[in-house]
Short mmCIF file of C-alpha atoms in Angstrom, two decimals:
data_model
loop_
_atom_site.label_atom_id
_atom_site.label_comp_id
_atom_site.label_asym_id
_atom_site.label_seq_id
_atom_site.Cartn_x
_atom_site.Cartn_y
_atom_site.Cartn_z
CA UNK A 1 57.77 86.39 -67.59
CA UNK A 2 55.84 89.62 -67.24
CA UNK A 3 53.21 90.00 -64.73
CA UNK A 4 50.54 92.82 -64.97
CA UNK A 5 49.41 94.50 -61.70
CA UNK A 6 45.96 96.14 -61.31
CA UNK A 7 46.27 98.74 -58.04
CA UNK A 8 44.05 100.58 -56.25
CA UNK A 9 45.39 102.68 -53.68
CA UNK A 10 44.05 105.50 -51.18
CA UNK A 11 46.92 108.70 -51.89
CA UNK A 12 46.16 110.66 -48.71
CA UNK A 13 49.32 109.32 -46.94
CA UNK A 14 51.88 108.93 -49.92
CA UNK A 15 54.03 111.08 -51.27
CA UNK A 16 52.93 109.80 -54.66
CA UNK A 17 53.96 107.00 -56.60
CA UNK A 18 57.36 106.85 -57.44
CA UNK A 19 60.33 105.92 -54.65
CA UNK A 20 61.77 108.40 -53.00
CA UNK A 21 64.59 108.24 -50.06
CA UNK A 22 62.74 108.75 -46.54
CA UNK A 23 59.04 109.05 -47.84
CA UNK A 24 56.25 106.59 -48.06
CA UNK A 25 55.31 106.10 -51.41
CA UNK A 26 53.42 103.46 -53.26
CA UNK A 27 55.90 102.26 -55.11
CA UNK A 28 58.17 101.37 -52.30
CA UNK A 29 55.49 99.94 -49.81
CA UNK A 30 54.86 97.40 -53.53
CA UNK A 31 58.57 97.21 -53.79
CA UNK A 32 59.35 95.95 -50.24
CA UNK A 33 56.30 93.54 -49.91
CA UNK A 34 57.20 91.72 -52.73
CA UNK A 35 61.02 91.58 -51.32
CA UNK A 36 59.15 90.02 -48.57
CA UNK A 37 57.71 87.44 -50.49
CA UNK A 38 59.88 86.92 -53.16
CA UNK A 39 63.26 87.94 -52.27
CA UNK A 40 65.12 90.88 -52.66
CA UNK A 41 66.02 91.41 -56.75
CA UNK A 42 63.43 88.78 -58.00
CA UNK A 43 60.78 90.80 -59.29
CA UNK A 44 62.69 93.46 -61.33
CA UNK A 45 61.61 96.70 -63.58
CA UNK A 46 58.45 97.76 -61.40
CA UNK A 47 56.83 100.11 -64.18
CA UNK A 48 53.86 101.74 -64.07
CA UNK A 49 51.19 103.37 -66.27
CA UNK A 50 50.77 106.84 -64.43
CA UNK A 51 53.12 108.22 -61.92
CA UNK A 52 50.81 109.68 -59.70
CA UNK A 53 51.59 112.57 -57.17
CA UNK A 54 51.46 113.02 -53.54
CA UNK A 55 47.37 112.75 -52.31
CA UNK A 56 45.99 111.34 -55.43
CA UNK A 57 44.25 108.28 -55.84
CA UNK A 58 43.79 105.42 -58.03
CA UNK A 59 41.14 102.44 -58.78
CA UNK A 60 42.81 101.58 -62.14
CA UNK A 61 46.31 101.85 -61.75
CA UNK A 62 48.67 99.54 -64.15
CA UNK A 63 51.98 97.96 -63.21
CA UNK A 64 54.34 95.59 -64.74
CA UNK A 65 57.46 93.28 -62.90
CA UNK A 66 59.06 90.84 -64.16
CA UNK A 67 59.58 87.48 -62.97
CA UNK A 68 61.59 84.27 -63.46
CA UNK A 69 59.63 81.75 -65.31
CA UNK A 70 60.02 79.09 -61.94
CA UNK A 71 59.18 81.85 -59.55
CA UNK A 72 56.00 82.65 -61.43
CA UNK A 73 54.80 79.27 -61.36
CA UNK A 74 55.90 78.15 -58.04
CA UNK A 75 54.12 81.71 -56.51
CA UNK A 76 51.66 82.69 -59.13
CA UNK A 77 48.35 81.23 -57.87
CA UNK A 78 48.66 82.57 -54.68
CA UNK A 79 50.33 85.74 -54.58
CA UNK A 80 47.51 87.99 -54.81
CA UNK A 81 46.44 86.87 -51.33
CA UNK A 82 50.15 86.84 -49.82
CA UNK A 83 50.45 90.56 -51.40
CA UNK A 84 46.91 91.63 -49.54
CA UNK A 85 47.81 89.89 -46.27
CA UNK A 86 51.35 91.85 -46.12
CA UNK A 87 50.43 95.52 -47.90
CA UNK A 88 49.37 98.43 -45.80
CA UNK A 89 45.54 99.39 -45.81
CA UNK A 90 45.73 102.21 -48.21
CA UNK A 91 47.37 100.26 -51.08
CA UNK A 92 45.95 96.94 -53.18
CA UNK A 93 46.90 94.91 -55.82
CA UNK A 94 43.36 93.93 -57.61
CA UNK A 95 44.49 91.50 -59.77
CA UNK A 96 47.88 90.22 -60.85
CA UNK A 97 48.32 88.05 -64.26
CA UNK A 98 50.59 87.29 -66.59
CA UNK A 99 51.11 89.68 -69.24
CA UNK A 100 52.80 89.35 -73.40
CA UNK A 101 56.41 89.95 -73.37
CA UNK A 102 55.34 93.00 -75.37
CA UNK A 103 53.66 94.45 -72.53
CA UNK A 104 55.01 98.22 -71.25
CA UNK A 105 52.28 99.63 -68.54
CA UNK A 106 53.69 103.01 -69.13
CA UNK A 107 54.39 102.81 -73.35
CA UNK A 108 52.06 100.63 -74.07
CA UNK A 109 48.92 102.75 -73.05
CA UNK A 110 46.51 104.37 -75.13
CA UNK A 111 44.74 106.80 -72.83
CA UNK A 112 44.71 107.33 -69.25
CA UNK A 113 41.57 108.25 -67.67
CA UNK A 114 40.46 110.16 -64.42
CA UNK A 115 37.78 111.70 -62.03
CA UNK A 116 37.89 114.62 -60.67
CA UNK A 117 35.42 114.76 -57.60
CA UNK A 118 33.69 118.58 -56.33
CA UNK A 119 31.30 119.17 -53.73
CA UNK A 120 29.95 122.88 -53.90
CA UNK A 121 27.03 121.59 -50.93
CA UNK A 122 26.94 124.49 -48.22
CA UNK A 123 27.59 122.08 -45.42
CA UNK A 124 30.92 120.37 -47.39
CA UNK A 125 32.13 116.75 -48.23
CA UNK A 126 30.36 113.86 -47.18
CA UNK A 127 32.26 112.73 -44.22
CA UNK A 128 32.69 109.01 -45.43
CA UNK A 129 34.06 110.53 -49.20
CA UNK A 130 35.81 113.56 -47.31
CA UNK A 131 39.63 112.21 -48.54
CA UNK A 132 38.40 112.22 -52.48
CA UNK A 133 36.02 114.54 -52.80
CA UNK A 134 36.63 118.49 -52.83
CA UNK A 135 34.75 120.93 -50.97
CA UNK A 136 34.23 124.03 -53.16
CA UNK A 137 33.09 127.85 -51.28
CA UNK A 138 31.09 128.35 -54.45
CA UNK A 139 27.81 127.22 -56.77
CA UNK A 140 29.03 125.66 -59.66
CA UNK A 141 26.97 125.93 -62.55
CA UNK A 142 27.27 122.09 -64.62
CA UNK A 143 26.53 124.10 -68.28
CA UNK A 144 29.13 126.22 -67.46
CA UNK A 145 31.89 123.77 -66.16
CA UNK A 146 31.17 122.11 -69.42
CA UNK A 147 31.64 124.71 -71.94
CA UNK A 148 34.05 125.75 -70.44
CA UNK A 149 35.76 121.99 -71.51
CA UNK A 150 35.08 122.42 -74.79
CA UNK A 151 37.48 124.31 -75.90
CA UNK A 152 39.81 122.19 -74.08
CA UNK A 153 39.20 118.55 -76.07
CA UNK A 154 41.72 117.74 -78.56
CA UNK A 155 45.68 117.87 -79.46
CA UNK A 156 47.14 121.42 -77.89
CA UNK A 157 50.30 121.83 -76.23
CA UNK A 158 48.94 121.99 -72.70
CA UNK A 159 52.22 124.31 -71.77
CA UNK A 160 50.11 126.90 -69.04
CA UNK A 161 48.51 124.10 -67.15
CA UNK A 162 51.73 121.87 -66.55
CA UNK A 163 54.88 121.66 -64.77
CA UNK A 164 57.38 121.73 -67.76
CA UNK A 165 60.71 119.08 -67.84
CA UNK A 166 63.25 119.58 -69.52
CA UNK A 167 63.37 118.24 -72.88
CA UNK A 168 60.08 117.08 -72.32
CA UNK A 169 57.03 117.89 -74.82
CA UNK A 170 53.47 119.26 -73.24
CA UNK A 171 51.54 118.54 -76.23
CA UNK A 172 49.39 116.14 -75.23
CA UNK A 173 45.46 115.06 -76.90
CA UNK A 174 42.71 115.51 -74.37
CA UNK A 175 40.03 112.97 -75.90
CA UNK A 176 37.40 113.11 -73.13
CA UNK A 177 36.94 116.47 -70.26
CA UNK A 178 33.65 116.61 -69.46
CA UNK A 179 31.55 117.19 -65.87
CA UNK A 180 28.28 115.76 -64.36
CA UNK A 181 26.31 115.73 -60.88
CA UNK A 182 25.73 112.29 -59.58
CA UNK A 183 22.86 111.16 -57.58
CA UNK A 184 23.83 112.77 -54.21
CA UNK A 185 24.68 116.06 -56.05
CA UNK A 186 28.76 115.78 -56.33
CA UNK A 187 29.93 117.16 -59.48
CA UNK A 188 32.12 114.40 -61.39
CA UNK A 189 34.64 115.67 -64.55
CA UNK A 190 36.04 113.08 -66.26
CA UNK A 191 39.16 113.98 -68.11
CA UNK A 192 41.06 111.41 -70.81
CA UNK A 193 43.82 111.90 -72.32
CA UNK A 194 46.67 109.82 -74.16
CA UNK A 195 49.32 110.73 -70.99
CA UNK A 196 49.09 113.69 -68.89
CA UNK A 197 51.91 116.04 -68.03
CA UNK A 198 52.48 116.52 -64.66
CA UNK A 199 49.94 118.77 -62.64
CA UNK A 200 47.78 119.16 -65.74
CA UNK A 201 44.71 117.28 -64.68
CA UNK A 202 44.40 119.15 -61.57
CA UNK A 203 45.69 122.56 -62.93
CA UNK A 204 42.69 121.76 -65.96
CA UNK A 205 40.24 121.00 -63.18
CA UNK A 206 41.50 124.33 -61.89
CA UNK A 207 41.01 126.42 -64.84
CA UNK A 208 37.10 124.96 -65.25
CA UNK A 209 36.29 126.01 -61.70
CA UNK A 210 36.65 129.31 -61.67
CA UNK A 211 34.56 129.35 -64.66
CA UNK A 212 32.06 127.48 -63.27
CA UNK A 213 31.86 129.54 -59.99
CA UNK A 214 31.75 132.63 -62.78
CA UNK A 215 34.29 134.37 -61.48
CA UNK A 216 36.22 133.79 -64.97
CA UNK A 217 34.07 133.69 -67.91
CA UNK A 218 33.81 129.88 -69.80
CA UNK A 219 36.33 131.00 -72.63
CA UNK A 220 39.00 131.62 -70.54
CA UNK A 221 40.35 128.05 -69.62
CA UNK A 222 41.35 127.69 -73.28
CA UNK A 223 42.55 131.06 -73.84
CA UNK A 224 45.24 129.73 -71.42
CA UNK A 225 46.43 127.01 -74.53
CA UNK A 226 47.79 130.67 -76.00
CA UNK A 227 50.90 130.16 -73.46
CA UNK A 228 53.52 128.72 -73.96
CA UNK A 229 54.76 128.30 -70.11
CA UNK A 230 53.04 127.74 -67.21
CA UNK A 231 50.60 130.30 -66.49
CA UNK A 232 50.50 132.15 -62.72
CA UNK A 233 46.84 132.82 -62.93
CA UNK A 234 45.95 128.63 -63.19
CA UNK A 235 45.36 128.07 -59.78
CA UNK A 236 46.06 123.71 -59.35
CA UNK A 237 43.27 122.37 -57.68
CA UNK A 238 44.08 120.09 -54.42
CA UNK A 239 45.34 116.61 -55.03
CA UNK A 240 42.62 114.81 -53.18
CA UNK A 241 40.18 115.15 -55.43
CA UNK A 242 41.38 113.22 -57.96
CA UNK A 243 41.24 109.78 -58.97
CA UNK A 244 43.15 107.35 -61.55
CA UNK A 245 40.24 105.06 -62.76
CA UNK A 246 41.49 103.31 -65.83
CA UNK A 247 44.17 102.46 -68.63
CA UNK A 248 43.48 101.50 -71.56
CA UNK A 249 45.91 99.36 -73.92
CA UNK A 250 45.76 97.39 -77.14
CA UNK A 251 44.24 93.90 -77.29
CA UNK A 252 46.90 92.12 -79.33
CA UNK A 253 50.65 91.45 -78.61
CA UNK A 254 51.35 92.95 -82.01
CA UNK A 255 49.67 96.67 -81.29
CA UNK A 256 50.95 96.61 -77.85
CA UNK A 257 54.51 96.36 -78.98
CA UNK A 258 53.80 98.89 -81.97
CA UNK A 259 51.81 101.10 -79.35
CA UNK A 260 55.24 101.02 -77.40
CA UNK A 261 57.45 101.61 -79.94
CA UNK A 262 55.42 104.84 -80.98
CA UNK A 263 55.39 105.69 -77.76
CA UNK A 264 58.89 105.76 -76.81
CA UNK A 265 59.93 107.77 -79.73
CA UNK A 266 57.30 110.51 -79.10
CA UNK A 267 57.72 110.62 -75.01
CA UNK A 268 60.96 108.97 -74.21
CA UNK A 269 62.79 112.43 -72.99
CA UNK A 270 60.30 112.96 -70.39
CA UNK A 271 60.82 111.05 -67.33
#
């Protein structure tokens, strides 16, 4: 069977998501803890919905493993709590159910959506949201962070703010960027987008802030969608900041399997 995991994880002391030899990484603190539990090979094909990198964070990140049917029902109702009691602090699995066979975290997504958090306060970050929240040297104007967006919504190939792969495509559809000041006075952009390339949210969040600060007039972060390689003068804004807050994926088993099939044959080269 398939099982669906909901993470949340604080990125400060990962090296991102994915596994990688000699680094602590999400992936492998999920990978080993359910060794623990289950035995080494049982749950198979860890996938996930957004690979994020080194310092970021997540409240709605997606998984999939899968699972012999016997193991599933013999550990299913109490795994959550086994996986909380063994997983570091910085990392937990929110809630873990079965899934349709259909099911791909990554393919099957429609949009991935995140938060971007700024502080432009003369005295800095509040000390308690220090690890997400940016400190910027500058006033930041909201009307101008969000004009500066506008030109960024929709389908463009997003070439100047991302770090191209090979074979890979940077068009990507940008279906929500926009920025707000919450209560205490931290500016919030949310930015939502059918998949992300890598760097672009930050290297987007990037673009807007100079803007914002006015040190680059509003126009200018989509002057950048001109390029067609990464541009030098897109400065990527720091991974702590930044925030994974939600997936979003098809209701029935038939559009998940369609929404993975379309997919794969759009992004498959990418890694």
């Amino acid at each position: 069977m398939r099982a669906r995991l909901d993470i949340a994880y604080d990125g400060t002391d990962f090296s991102g998501w994915a596994v990688q030899p000699g680094r602590r990484t999400v992936a492998g603190s999920l990978v080993s803890v359910l060794e623990q539990v289950l035995g080494a090979d049982v749950a198979t094909g860890l996938t996930v919905a957004g690979r994020t990198d080194a310092g970021v964070h997540a409240t709605g990140q997606v998984a999939h493993v899968d699972l012999p049917d016997p193991v599933w029902a013999a550990t299913g109702p109490t795994l959550l709590r086994r996986l909380a009691g063994l997983l570091p602090g910085d990392v937990r699995v929110t809630a873990l159910t079965e899934a349709p066979a259909e099911f791909d975290a990554r393919f099957s997504a429609l949009f991935r959506r995140y938060v971007y958090r700024v502080t432009d306060a003369p005295w800095g970050a509040n000390p308690l949201r220090r690890l997400d929240t940016l400190a910027w040297p500058r006033t930041l104007d909201l009307d101008r962070l969000n004009e500066a967006a506008v030109g960024l919504h929709g389908e463009h190939d997003f070439a100047a703010f991302c770090k191209r792969k090979e074979n890979a495509t940077t068009v990507r559809e940008v279906t929500r960027l926009d920025w707000r000041r919450d209560a205490s006075g931290v500016l919030e952009a949310t930015v939502q987008a059918d998949a992300f390339c890598q760097a672009m949210v930050r290297s987007l969040v990037g673009a807007m802030l100079v803007a914002g600060d006015g040190r680059r007039d509003t126009s200018w972060p989509a002057a950048q969608l001109t390029r067609r390689e990464r541009s030098s003068a897109v400065t990527v804004a720091p991974a702590h900041g930044l925030t994974l807050v939600a997936v979003g994926y098809p209701e029935s088993s038939g559009a998940l399997a369609a929404r993975a099939a379309a997919t794969r044959r759009l992004r498959a080269p990418a890694s």
